[in-house]
Backbone as a ProteinNet text record, in pm:
[ID]
protein_1_A
[PRIMARY]
YGQIFRPDNFVFGQSGAGNNWAKGHYTEGAELIDAVLDVVRKEAENCDCLQGFQVCHSLGGGTGSGMGTLLISKIREEYPDRMMLTFSVFPSPKVSDTVVEPYNATLSVHQLVENANECMVLDNEALYDICFRTLKLTTPSFGDLNHLISATMSGVTCCLRFPGQLNSDLRKLAVNLIPFPRLHFFMVGFAPLTSRGSQQYRALTVPELTQQMWDAKNMMCAADPRHGRYLTASAMFRGKMSTKEVDEQMLNVQNKNSSYFVEWIPNNVKSTVCDIPPTGLKM
[TERTIARY]
665.1	747.6	894.4	922.2	1061.3	1150.2	1091	1172.7	1201.7	1157.7	1172.2	1318	1390.5	1526.8	1628.7	1743.6	1850.7	1910.9	1925.6	1980.8	2119.2	2199.3	2334.1	2326.5	2211.4	2202.9	2168	2144.1	2113.6	2241.5	2236.9	2352	2305.1	2373	2329.7	2428.4	2376.2	2464.1	2442.1	2536.2	2522.8	2443	2430	2358	2275.4	2177.2	2096.3	2152.8	2086	2134	2066.6	1978.6	1915.1	1842.8	1768.7	1692.7	1779.3	1907.9	1998.8	2053.9	2016.3	2052.4	2203.8	2278.4	2424	2487.5	2430.7	2482.1	2463.1	2346.1	2319.3	2401.6	2431.7	2497.5	2649	2699	2843.3	2915.2	2853.6	2930.3	2887.4	2773.6	2730	2707.7	2637	2602.9	2724.9	2820.7	2938.7	3021.2	3012.8	3087.5	3025.8	2894.7	2824.5	2814.5	2832.9	2791.3	2867.1	2993.7	3070.8	3014.1	2971.4	2910.9	2781.9	2704.7	2578.7	2607.4	2704.5	2736.9	2788.4	2855.8	2906.3	2790.7	2688.4	2569.3	2499.6	2489.6	2424.8	2502	2634.5	2717.4	2699.7	2697.8	2680	2547.7	2441.6	2310.2	2309.7	2372.8	2372.9	2449.9	2556.4	2635.6	2558.6	2456.9	2374.9	2272.6	2255.9	2153	2208.6	2123.6	2172	2140.4	2033	2004.5	1944.2	2029.8	1985	1910.3	1784.2	1705.8	1738	1746.1	1772.8	1757.5	1747.8	1742.1	1618.3	1559.2	1447.4	1492.4	1481.7	1517.9	1391.8	1361	1246.5	1301.9	1265	1316	1219.8	1239.3	1158.4	1250.7	1192.9	1275.9	1264.3	1190.3	1171.1	1279.2	1333.1	1431.1	1572.5	1670.5	1809.1	1867.5	1835.9	1896.1	1837.1	1704.3	1640.8	1676.1	1679.6	1706.7	1856.6	1935.5	2078.9	2153.1	2138.6	2210.8	2144.5	2011.9	1942	1992.2	2008.6	2055.6	2203.3	2279.4	2420.4	2429.5	2346.6	2343.8	2307	2206.7	2163.4	2277.8	2349.8	2457.5	2572.6	2598.8	2705.9	2667.1	2541	2496	2500.7	2466.1	2467.6	2609.5	2707.6	2847.8	2888.2	2845.4	2890.1	2812	2682.8	2598.3	2530.1	2606.3	2548.1	2437.1	2436.9	2339.2	2217.8	2203.7	2087.2	1985.8	1859.9	1754.6	1762.3	1735.1	1729.9	1590.1	1514.5	1375.3	1363.2	1302.5	1287.6	1140.6	1108.9	977.5	1003.8	976.6	1016.4	894.6	897.4	788	820.5	748.9	773.8	704.2	760.5	690.7	565	460.3	340.4	299.4	231	201.7	121.5	21.7	-66.2	-4.5	72.7	133.2	281.8	319.3	458.5	518.8	637.9	702.6	813.3	880.5	999.4	992	1058.3	1056.7	1139.9	1248.7	1343.5	1313.1	1191.2	1154.1	1178.3	1138.9	1156.3	1302.6	1394.8	1536.8	1582.8	1552.1	1594.5	1537.6	1409.8	1345.8	1407.6	1433.9	1489.9	1627.1	1709.7	1843.4	1834.6	1735.6	1723	1672	1571.6	1511.6	1618.2	1708.2	1817.5	1899	1923.6	1998.7	1916.8	1786.9	1701.5	1687.2	1679.7	1668	1787.9	1906.9	2028.7	2051.8	2026.8	2075.9	1972.4	1844	1744.6	1685.9	1638.4	1571.6	1422.2	1365.3	1220.7	1195.5	1113.9	1077.9	928.1	886.1	743.8	721.2	639.1	617.3	502.3	533.3	429.8	426.1	311.3	318.2	212.4	245.3	160.4	22.4	16.5	-113.3	-213	-170.4	-259.3	-293.9	-194.8	-219.5	-319.5	-305.5	-402.3	-540.9	-546.4	-675.4	-743.4	-664.1	-720.9	-775.1	-698.6	-743.3	-872.8	-880.3	-1001	-1119.2	-1099.3	-1211.8	-1258.1	-1162.2	-1200.3	-1213.1	-1116.3	-1117.9	-1195.8	-1236.8	-1316.9	-1249.4	-1118.2	-1048.4	-1045.3	-1079.6	-1082.6	-943	-861.5	-725.6	-626.3	-591.5	-498.5	-359.3	-295.7	-159.3	-62.6	67.1	164.8	152.6	106.6	85	-15.1	-121.6	-222.7	-165.5	-83.1	-21.2	74.5	153.5	248.4	176.7	59.5	-18.3	-51.8	-88.2	-122.1	0.6	113.6	235.7	279.6	267.2	314	233.6	105.3	22.4	77.1	116.2	168.8	308.3	388.3	523.7	517.3	427.6	420.9	366.8	279.1	223.4	327.2	422.4	523.9	611.5	640	734.6	666.7	530.1	464.4	503.7	529.6	562.1	699.5	785.8	916.9	903.2	794.4	781.3	678.5	580.6	473.5	460.7	400.7	376.5	265	265.2	159.8	141.5	28.2	3	77.1	87.1	149.5	248.1	374.1	468.9	529.1	581.1	644.4	756.6	856.9	957.9	996.6	1094.2	1128.6	1178	1253	1308.9	1200.1	1107.9	998.6	915.7	896.9	820.2	887.3	1019.5	1092.8	1087	1107.7	1110	976.1	866.5	735	682.7	735.6	677.7	756.8	885.3	967.1	989.5	925.3	942.4	1075.6	1120.1	1248.6	1320.2	1451.7	1523	1498.9	1487	1475	1332.6	1236.9	1097	1064	1113.9	1085.9	1020.7	933.3	863	720.1	685.2	555.9	460.5	334.1	228	176.5	155.4	101.8	-38.1	-121.8	-255.5	-279.2	-379.9	-406	-556.5	-605.5	-747.2	-757.7	-851	-945.4	-878.2	-907.1	-845.7	-920	-847.6	-909.4	-821.4	-880.2	-797.9	-725.6	-624.8	-537.7	-616.7	-590.5	-653.4	-799.2	-854	-994.7	-1002.2	-1110.3	-1130.3	-1222.7	-1206.4	-1294.6	-1396.2	-1523.4	-1627.4	-1679.9	-1651.8	-1698.1	-1586.4	-1580	-1475.7	-1512.6	-1412.9	-1439.3	-1416.7	-1490.2	-1472.2	-1363.1	-1314	-1208.3	-1254.8	-1377.7	-1420.6	-1423	-1467	-1470.2	-1329.2	-1238.3	-1099.7	-1041.7	-1070.2	-1016.1	-1066.3	-1195.9	-1254.8	-1191.1	-1172.3	-1111.6	-965.9	-898.4	-754.7	-721.3	-807.7	-779.5	-838.1	-901.2	-964.2	-858.6	-872.5	-772.7	-765	-874.9	-875.9	-790.1	-759	-678	-528.5	-490.4	-348.9	-275.9	-153.9	-82.4	2	-14.1	48.2	-56.9	-48.8	-155.7	-142.3	-138.3	-137.1	-259.3	-335.8	-457.5	-428.5	-442.7	-410.2	-500.6	-616.3	-708.1	-659.2	-558.9	-505.6	-396.8	-359.8	-255.5	-295.1	-194.1	-225.9	-128.7	-175.6	-88.5	1.8	133.1	224.2	214.5	228.7	219.5	157.3	111.8	56.5	82.8	86	103.9	-0.7	-78.9	-183.3	-144.9	-132.5	-96.4	-216	-266	-380.3	-331	-387.7	-348.4	-470.4	-457.2	-567.5	-604.5	-701.6	-743	-834.7	-783.8	-870.5	-823.7	-912.6	-877.3	-798.6	-690.4	-608.3	-687.7	-777.9	-859.4	-941.9	-1002.9	-1086.6	-1002.6	-881.8	-792	-759.5	-724.5	-690.2	-808.1	-928.3	-1047.5	-1069.9	-1055.7	-1077.8	-974.6	-849.9	-745.8	-774.4	-817.6	-854.5	-972.4	-1066.8	-1185.9	-1150.3	-1060.3	-1017.8	-955.4	-869.2	-799.5	-895.3	-996.7	-1090.7	-1184.2	-1232.1	-1326.3	-1260.2	-1139.7	-1073.2	-956.4	-975.2	-860.4	-799.2	-878.4	-823.8	-722.8	-725.2	-630.1	-498.8	-488.4	-364.6	-303	-170.4	-109.5	-126.2	-149.3	-180.1	-54.1	62.4	183.6	247.1	183.9	225.9	101	75.9	-43.9	-27.7	-140.2	-140.9	-45.6	-62.8	39.6	5	-80.7	-106.2	-53.3	39.9	95.6	14.7	-16.9	-89.3	-12.5	-34.1	34.7	-68.8	-60.1	-151.6	-70.8	-87	-16.9	-121.9	-94.6	-198.7	-237.6	-143.3	-168.7	-222.5	-343.9	-397.9	-326.9	-337.1	-275.9	-342	-269.1	-324.9	-452.2	-550.7	-674	-769.4	-731.8	-822.6	-861	-988.6	-1032.2	-1049.8	-990.2	-1005.6	-1063.9
1928.9	1938	1912.6	1851.7	1840.2	1760.2	1675.7	1585	1637.4	1759.7	1805.4	1831.5	1899.2	1940.2	1855.9	1838	1766.2	1858.4	1809.1	1895.2	1949.8	1872.4	1920.1	2041.9	2062.1	2169.9	2305.2	2308	2436.9	2515.4	2644.5	2730.8	2838.1	2849.5	2944.5	3059.1	3175.6	3288.4	3327.3	3402.2	3440.6	3569.6	3645.9	3772.8	3794.2	3880.9	3911.5	4032.1	4073.4	4190.1	4317	4302.8	4420.5	4507.4	4444.9	4518.9	4610.2	4580.3	4668	4592.6	4638.4	4568	4552	4658	4654.2	4551.7	4539.9	4438.6	4299	4274.8	4143.5	4116.2	4221.7	4200.8	4208.9	4290.4	4314.6	4268.8	4280.2	4247.1	4113.1	4111.2	3986.4	3875.3	3907.2	3806.1	3752.1	3841	3800.1	3697.6	3703.7	3606.5	3466.9	3462.8	3333.6	3272.4	3354.7	3312	3188.6	3174.1	3058.5	2928.1	2932.1	2812.1	2775.7	2878.1	2853.7	2794.8	2853.2	2805.5	2662.1	2627.1	2491.6	2391.9	2426.6	2341.7	2331.6	2445.4	2447.5	2358.7	2369.2	2290.9	2141.2	2100.5	1957.7	1906.7	1985.5	1943	1941.2	2041.3	2050.4	1933.5	1890.4	1779.1	1647.4	1640.5	1519.6	1509.9	1618.4	1618.1	1557.8	1484	1433.2	1532.2	1609	1711.1	1830.2	1919.1	2031.4	2132.8	2160	2257	2399.8	2421.5	2557.5	2567.9	2690.4	2716.5	2797.9	2768.9	2849.5	2918.5	3049.3	3122.8	3186.6	3156.8	3222.1	3324.9	3448.8	3550.9	3668.2	3754.2	3875.6	3991.6	4099.6	4213.6	4327.5	4306.4	4415.6	4420.7	4304.2	4299.3	4320.1	4275	4292.4	4163.8	4050.7	3923.6	3872.3	3863.4	3811.3	3895.2	4027.5	4113.9	4122.9	4156.1	4175.8	4046.7	3951.2	3825.5	3741	3752.9	3678.2	3715.1	3846.4	3887.9	3854	3854.8	3815.9	3669.1	3585.5	3442.7	3421.9	3497.5	3483.8	3518	3627.2	3665.5	3565.2	3507	3406.8	3278.3	3235.5	3113.9	3136.3	3258.5	3294.8	3283.1	3322.9	3314	3168.5	3083.2	2944.6	2858.6	2888.9	2810.9	2905.7	2964.1	3068.3	3018.6	2887.9	2839.2	2774.2	2785.2	2726.5	2836.1	2795.9	2894.1	2943.7	3072	3127.1	3184.3	3115.8	3153.4	3205.3	3320.2	3368.5	3386.8	3358.8	3393.1	3505.6	3628.2	3744	3809.4	3820.2	3887.6	4036.3	4115	4258.5	4329.6	4440.8	4517.6	4580	4592.9	4657.4	4767.5	4870.9	4987	4953.7	4864.2	4841.4	4748.7	4648.9	4554.9	4585.8	4675	4718.4	4681	4621.9	4581	4677.9	4731.6	4811.8	4943.4	5043.2	5175.2	5175.8	5097.6	5106.9	5009.2	4950.3	4856.4	4910.3	5036.5	5083.8	5081	5114.5	5114.4	4972.3	4880.2	4741.4	4685.4	4714.2	4659.6	4718.3	4849.5	4914.1	4856.5	4841	4785.9	4642.3	4567	4427.2	4414.6	4496.5	4484.2	4509.5	4603.6	4630.2	4503.5	4426	4300.8	4195.1	4188	4085.7	4108.8	4235.7	4267.2	4210	4219.7	4176.6	4026	3967.1	3831.1	3719.7	3752.3	3644.7	3624.5	3502.5	3477.5	3500.9	3463.3	3478.4	3516.9	3618.7	3659	3650	3571.7	3568.8	3675.5	3772.6	3883.9	3849.9	3846.8	3817	3934	3960.9	4049.5	4014.9	4045.9	4001.5	4065.6	4189.3	4257.9	4176.6	4133.3	4056.4	3922.3	3859.9	3729.6	3742.1	3848.3	3871.1	3895.1	3973	4001.4	3872.8	3782.2	3654.5	3577.8	3578.6	3507.1	3566.9	3701	3765.8	3747.2	3786.4	3795.9	3660.5	3581.9	3459	3341.9	3328.1	3212.1	3240	3367.1	3407.3	3368.6	3386.8	3360.3	3491.1	3486.5	3612.4	3653.5	3555.4	3589.8	3500	3533.4	3447.6	3449.4	3332.4	3323.7	3318.4	3324.1	3310.4	3173.1	3074.3	2940.9	2944.4	3024.3	3034.7	3104.5	3207.6	3279.7	3186.9	3111.1	3018.6	2911.2	2870	2768.7	2818.8	2946.7	3003.5	3005.7	3050.7	3058.6	2919.2	2821.4	2686	2627.9	2664.4	2614.2	2663.3	2791.4	2842.7	2787.3	2772.3	2719.4	2579	2497.2	2359.6	2357.7	2453.3	2459	2490.1	2578.1	2617.1	2498.2	2412.2	2303.1	2167.5	2164.3	2033	1948.2	2012.4	1934.2	1869.2	1921.9	1858.8	1732.9	1725.5	1616.6	1512.6	1550.4	1457.3	1445.7	1335.2	1322.8	1417.9	1459.9	1549.9	1536.4	1586.9	1578.3	1688.2	1803.7	1917.9	1973.5	1935	1963.8	2102.6	2146	2276.5	2265.6	2349.1	2354.2	2500.5	2524.6	2664	2737.2	2665.8	2732.3	2765.4	2669.5	2695.9	2813.9	2818.9	2928.1	3061.6	3065.6	3189.7	3227.9	3129.8	3157.5	3215	3159.1	3201.4	3327.1	3358.5	3470.5	3600.2	3591.8	3712.9	3777.3	3891.5	3956.2	4030.3	4091.5	4161.6	4111.5	4089.2	4020.3	4079.3	4212.1	4270.4	4263	4235.9	4227.8	4084.7	4043.5	3905.6	3898.9	3994.5	3994.5	3948.8	3833.4	3773	3788	3805.9	3803.1	3660.4	3606.5	3470.5	3468.3	3383.2	3363	3213.6	3174.1	3031.3	3009.8	2902.8	2868.6	2716.5	2657.5	2721.3	2745.1	2857.7	2887.6	2812.9	2730.9	2663.2	2689.2	2691.1	2719.8	2593.4	2614	2507.3	2395.2	2270.5	2156.8	2134.3	2214.8	2193.3	2108.2	2037	1955.6	2030	2003.2	2069.5	1966.2	2005	1904	1886.3	1980.1	1951.9	1982.3	1902	1922.1	2044.4	2126.9	2247.9	2221.3	2291.7	2275.8	2370.8	2345.9	2431.4	2577.8	2605.6	2745.9	2814.1	2740.9	2800.1	2832.3	2737.6	2759.7	2879.2	2886.7	2995.3	3129.5	3134.3	3259.7	3301.7	3204.7	3236.9	3277.3	3208.2	3228.2	3370.7	3426.7	3561.9	3669.5	3627.2	3724.4	3801.1	3932.9	4014.7	3977.8	3930	3896.1	3773.4	3696.1	3575.5	3601.6	3723.5	3751.5	3768.7	3717.5	3716.3	3841.6	3941.7	4070.1	4179	4281.7	4381.7	4481.7	4430.5	4518.3	4477.2	4573.8	4537.7	4520.9	4398.1	4377.1	4458.5	4502.5	4577.5	4719.4	4762.8	4897	4897.4	4778.8	4771	4668.2	4614.1	4511.7	4396.3	4277.6	4160.2	4157.7	4143.2	4120.5	3973.1	3886.9	3742.9	3679.2	3556.2	3484.9	3336.5	3264.7	3120.4	3056.5	2965.1	2899.3	2754.3	2714.6	2576.4	2505.6	2404.4	2328.8	2196.8	2154.9	2027.2	1938.9	1812.7	1718.3	1660.7	1569.9	1506.2	1601.8	1665.9	1753.4	1752.8	1790.3	1778.2	1900.6	1875.4	1986.8	2071.9	2006.7	2080.4	2187.2	2146.2	2240.1	2355.7	2321.2	2424.5	2525.2	2475	2564.6	2653.8	2593.9	2672.3	2784.6	2752	2853.7	2965.9	2929.3	3031.5	3127	3070.2	3154.2	3243.6	3183	3253.7	3376.3	3355.3	3464.7	3576.1	3536.8	3638.7	3714.9	3644.9	3713.1	3805.1	3755.7	3834.8	3958.3	3938.9	4049.1	4102.8	4114.1	4149.3	4283.6	4370.9	4501.8	4491	4376.9	4360.5	4296.8	4256.2	4195.6	4291.2	4301.1	4391.5	4332.3	4419.3	4366.4	4328.7	4372.2	4341.3	4207.4	4131.8	3992.4	3907	3856.1	3774.1	3638.3	3573.7	3441.5	3437.4	3532.2	3541.7	3467	3364.9	3282.5	3141.8	3100.3	2965.2	2874.7	2753.8	2664.8	2535.4	2479.6	2359.5	2270.5	2139.2	2048.8	1938.2	1926.8	1824.8	1728	1597.2	1498.4	1492.7	1524	1502.4	1630.1	1626.1	1747.7	1780.5	1905.2	1940.8	1861.3	1840.7	1763.4	1828	1745.5	1795.7	1858	1863.2	1919.1	1809.9	1798.3	1699.7	1772.8	1719	1782.9	1681.9
2742.5	2621.6	2651.9	2766.1	2808.7	2715.6	2630	2550.1	2409.2	2377.8	2238.7	2202.2	2291.8	2259.1	2334.3	2271.9	2341.7	2446.9	2569.7	2675.5	2639.7	2563.2	2526.8	2435.2	2373.1	2274.9	2335.8	2465.4	2527.2	2549.9	2520.4	2548	2645.4	2757.9	2860	2871.6	2904.4	2934.6	3079.3	3134.7	3275.4	3292.1	3182.5	3194.7	3069.5	3078.6	2960.8	2889.1	2783	2709	2760.3	2858.8	2917.3	2816.9	2726.5	2624.5	2538.6	2533.1	2459.7	2338.7	2218.6	2095.7	2083.1	2112.9	2094.9	2188.9	2309.5	2402.6	2344.5	2286.3	2229.6	2105.9	2029.7	1901	1911.6	2003.5	2005.1	2131.5	2249.5	2370.2	2430.1	2499.4	2564.6	2462.1	2353.7	2254.2	2182.8	2155.1	2079.5	2157.8	2292	2372.8	2361.5	2347.9	2346.5	2207.8	2104.3	1970.7	1921.8	1961.8	1914.3	1968.8	2094.8	2154.4	2080.8	2044.4	1973.4	1835.5	1765.7	1631.1	1634.8	1743.6	1760	1764.6	1841.1	1852.2	1716.5	1648.2	1516.5	1419.4	1423.5	1331.9	1355.8	1483	1514.2	1459.1	1476.9	1427	1274.1	1213.4	1067.2	1006.5	1075.5	1022.6	1029.1	1113.6	1122	1009.5	933.6	828.8	700.8	627.9	499.2	387.2	402.9	302.2	374.2	419.6	502.1	416.5	454.5	377.7	420.6	550.8	596.2	746.5	794.1	937.9	970.1	1085.4	1133.7	1260.8	1265.6	1386.4	1442.7	1568.7	1633.1	1730.7	1713.2	1804.8	1809.1	1909.6	1914.3	1880.1	1829	1790.7	1891.2	1999.8	2094.3	2200.4	2237.8	2346	2295.1	2372	2330.5	2275.9	2341.5	2301.4	2170.8	2164.9	2043.7	1923.2	1943.1	1828.5	1800.5	1901	1879.2	1853.4	1945.5	1928.6	1820.2	1808.1	1702.9	1565.2	1540.8	1408.3	1389.7	1500	1491.1	1449.4	1511.8	1479.4	1332.5	1286.4	1147.1	1052.3	1082.3	989.5	993.9	1111.6	1121.6	1047.4	1063.1	994.3	843.8	803.2	661.2	604.2	686.9	645.5	624.3	719.4	717.7	618.5	600.3	508.4	410.2	317.6	232.1	140.9	107.8	9.2	73.8	206.3	272.9	304.9	313.4	340	484.4	502.8	638.8	660.7	745.2	767.6	910.2	931	1068.3	1103.2	1229	1283.2	1381.4	1339.9	1418.7	1482.5	1614.3	1684.3	1690	1611.9	1604.2	1720	1766.4	1869.7	1809.4	1890	1837.9	1935	1885.4	1969.4	2095.6	2084.4	2199.8	2303.1	2256	2351	2356.2	2446.7	2450.2	2584.7	2582	2707.4	2746.1	2647.2	2675	2600.5	2656.1	2593	2465.4	2464.6	2352.7	2239.1	2240.8	2134.1	1992.7	1962.4	1824.3	1779.2	1870.4	1833.8	1801.8	1893.6	1874.2	1744.4	1718.1	1599	1472.3	1474.3	1354.8	1321.8	1425.6	1403.7	1352.1	1400.3	1358.4	1216.3	1182.3	1049.3	943.5	971.8	878.9	853.5	960.6	946.6	872.9	905.7	844.7	694.5	654.6	511.9	437.4	498.6	431.3	440.4	557.7	581.8	583.9	595.9	601.4	462.5	434.5	306.6	317.3	432.3	450.3	595.8	616.9	753.3	772	868.3	900.9	1007.1	976.2	1068.2	1163	1293.3	1392.7	1489.3	1550.8	1667.1	1770.3	1896.1	2006.5	2003.1	1952.4	1947.4	1865.2	1746.6	1659.4	1723.1	1788	1849.3	1964.8	2045.6	2153.4	2094.9	1986.2	1922.4	1877.1	1816.7	1771.7	1892.9	2003.1	2123.3	2178.7	2183.9	2237.6	2143.4	2016.7	1923	1872.5	1823.5	1754.6	1850.2	1941	2029.8	2157.3	2178.2	2295.1	2427.1	2434	2560.2	2638.7	2768.7	2843.4	2888.6	2933.8	2976.9	2905.1	2780.2	2705.9	2768.5	2773.3	2826.4	2708.5	2738.5	2629.9	2564.9	2642.4	2585.4	2471.7	2489.7	2384.2	2261.3	2285.4	2173.9	2099.2	2177.4	2114.7	2034.4	2083.8	2012.5	1871.6	1861	1729.8	1638.9	1695.5	1614.3	1571.2	1664.2	1631.7	1515.9	1508.2	1398.4	1264.8	1258.4	1131.4	1105.1	1211.1	1190.7	1133.7	1189	1141	998.6	966.8	832	726.2	761.3	663.3	625.5	724.9	697.4	682.3	677.2	678.3	557.3	443.5	324.1	332.3	419.4	434.8	519.1	599.1	695.4	656.7	575.1	540.1	389.2	341.9	198.3	156.5	30.7	-15	-164.2	-214.3	-358.1	-431.9	-365.3	-432	-331.4	-344.5	-237.8	-248.4	-134	-129.6	-27.9	-38.9	66.3	84.7	171.8	201.8	77.9	-5.9	-124	-225.6	-246.4	-340.3	-291.6	-159.9	-101.3	-133.8	-115.4	-140.3	-287.6	-374.5	-518.1	-563.8	-509.1	-554.4	-486.3	-368.2	-294.6	-303.4	-336.3	-325.4	-462.1	-488.1	-618.5	-628.6	-519.3	-514.5	-390	-398.6	-290.7	-151.8	-142.7	-8.7	46.2	-42.2	3.3	43.4	159.2	198.9	336.7	364.2	492.9	469.2	525.4	495.9	614.1	579.8	679.3	685.2	802.4	807.3	867.2	811.8	866.3	875.2	952.2	969.8	981.4	921.1	935.3	939.3	1008.1	1099.7	1234.1	1297.9	1426.9	1537.2	1612.6	1727.1	1847.3	1966.2	2082.5	2126.6	2210.1	2255	2320.8	2280	2346.8	2310.5	2220.3	2185.7	2059.8	2044	1924.8	1830	1702.7	1607.9	1562.3	1557	1541.4	1400.9	1310.2	1174.8	1076.5	973.1	872.9	789.3	757.9	680.4	532.9	450.3	306.1	257.7	138	82.8	71.1	22.1	16.4	153.4	257.2	391.6	439.7	417.2	458.7	385	255	173.6	225.2	254.7	301.6	435.2	525.6	655.7	641.1	550.6	536.3	491.9	404.9	355.4	445.3	556	643.9	722.8	728.1	798.2	946.6	1004	1147.2	1176.1	1072.4	1092.4	1080	1043.6	1021.6	1155	1161.3	1288.1	1309.3	1222	1253.2	1233.5	1315.6	1319.2	1204.8	1083.2	966.2	886.6	838.6	767.7	619.8	566	423.9	331.5	383.7	297.6	271.6	348.3	324.9	218.6	171.2	69.3	-33.8	-102.7	-201.8	-187.7	-224.9	-218.4	-340.8	-317.4	-429.9	-468.1	-367.3	-392.2	-268.8	-284.1	-169.3	-187.7	-77.1	-84.6	4.9	-50.4	28.2	49.4	175.9	205.3	267.5	199.2	250.9	305.5	419.4	478.3	496.8	459.8	475.2	339.9	340.8	215.8	140.4	38.1	-40.4	-184.7	-274.4	-415.6	-460.5	-532.7	-581.3	-679.8	-752.1	-849	-776.8	-663.9	-589.1	-534.4	-485.9	-433.8	-543.8	-662.4	-772.9	-810.8	-812.5	-847.5	-746.7	-618.7	-515.2	-523.9	-555.2	-564.2	-680.6	-793.9	-908.5	-872.1	-801.6	-759.1	-673.9	-575.2	-487.6	-570.2	-665.4	-744	-835.1	-887.6	-976.3	-898.8	-783.4	-703.9	-644	-592.1	-521.3	-601.8	-733	-817.2	-777.1	-713.8	-677.2	-563.1	-489.7	-379.6	-423	-550.2	-600	-701	-702	-799.8	-939.4	-1035.9	-1169.2	-1246.5	-1198.9	-1275.2	-1237.4	-1145.2	-1124	-1142.8	-1262.5	-1280.7	-1211.2	-1179.9	-1112.8	-994.3	-901.1	-796.7	-667.5	-676.5	-558.1	-581.6	-495.4	-506.6	-413.7	-458.9	-367.2	-343.5	-226.8	-182.4	-115.8	-138.5	-68.7	-2.2	129.5	206.7	261.4	256.2	288.9	436.5	525.2	667.9	731.6	790.4	851.9	983.1	1031.1	1159.5	1272.8	1383.2	1495.3	1547.9	1575.2	1634.7	1534.7	1407.3	1307.1	1208.4	1180.2	1080	948.4	844.6	713	615.3
[MASK]
+++++++++++++++++++++++++++++++++++++++++++++++++++++++++++++++++++++++++++++++++++++++++++++++++++++++++++++++++++++++++++++++++++++++++++++++++++++++++++++++++++++++++++++++++++++++++++++++++++++++++++++++++++++++++++++++++++++++++++++++++++++++++++++++++++++++++++++++++++++++++++

């Protein structure tokens, strides 16, 4: 993957934040932030119609949480009318790296509530579970976990990059999914789940995809949707499929599982269809 990023765009620091949120947000991070914003500005000036920013960070450490939220608030200051989308890896009870994870996460979530437009909630526990249970990998590496996240990341922005019958973008996603401004933490799921480098041998139908997509085992954060209710949902389908069938399946899901959707937001599933399927998947 050496060719993905421009070497000039890397910003290096001499020390880490040592799992300390305040170090990342106020001392070490604050020294680096201007260099980072400079790189962001150069890239943003190259865009003809900038949709928004995607920030990938973890909330358990010091840099991703402290400096990550500092970066988000600075970008928000400079580009107030652009979307701010984050992919945040939350600490989870079973997969814990540091003792101070809860502090770092709490301080970060407070910032994300205020400054981000959309947060995709991910956690390693759920990703490991998907690797063990669904993909049957005995020793999943971070590469396998990243493969799962990359599938959802590409899905969120596929309509900005490819032609589609029913398009969506970050702003449409926000408008349709967020009932109250502070409630912008989304659970992401992906179907069909395939392991890294494997080919899929049969094309899946829309009903099969729909059934997998709403399955709790496919969710990338270890929260069980069956213990609560969906306020809103967005279904993004990729590949050659009929929009009529997609709409029928979405209605079907809402009618069958009406107890899992809040009754005060009717028709709360947004659907999107993009023509180009994900790499390695036949649709």
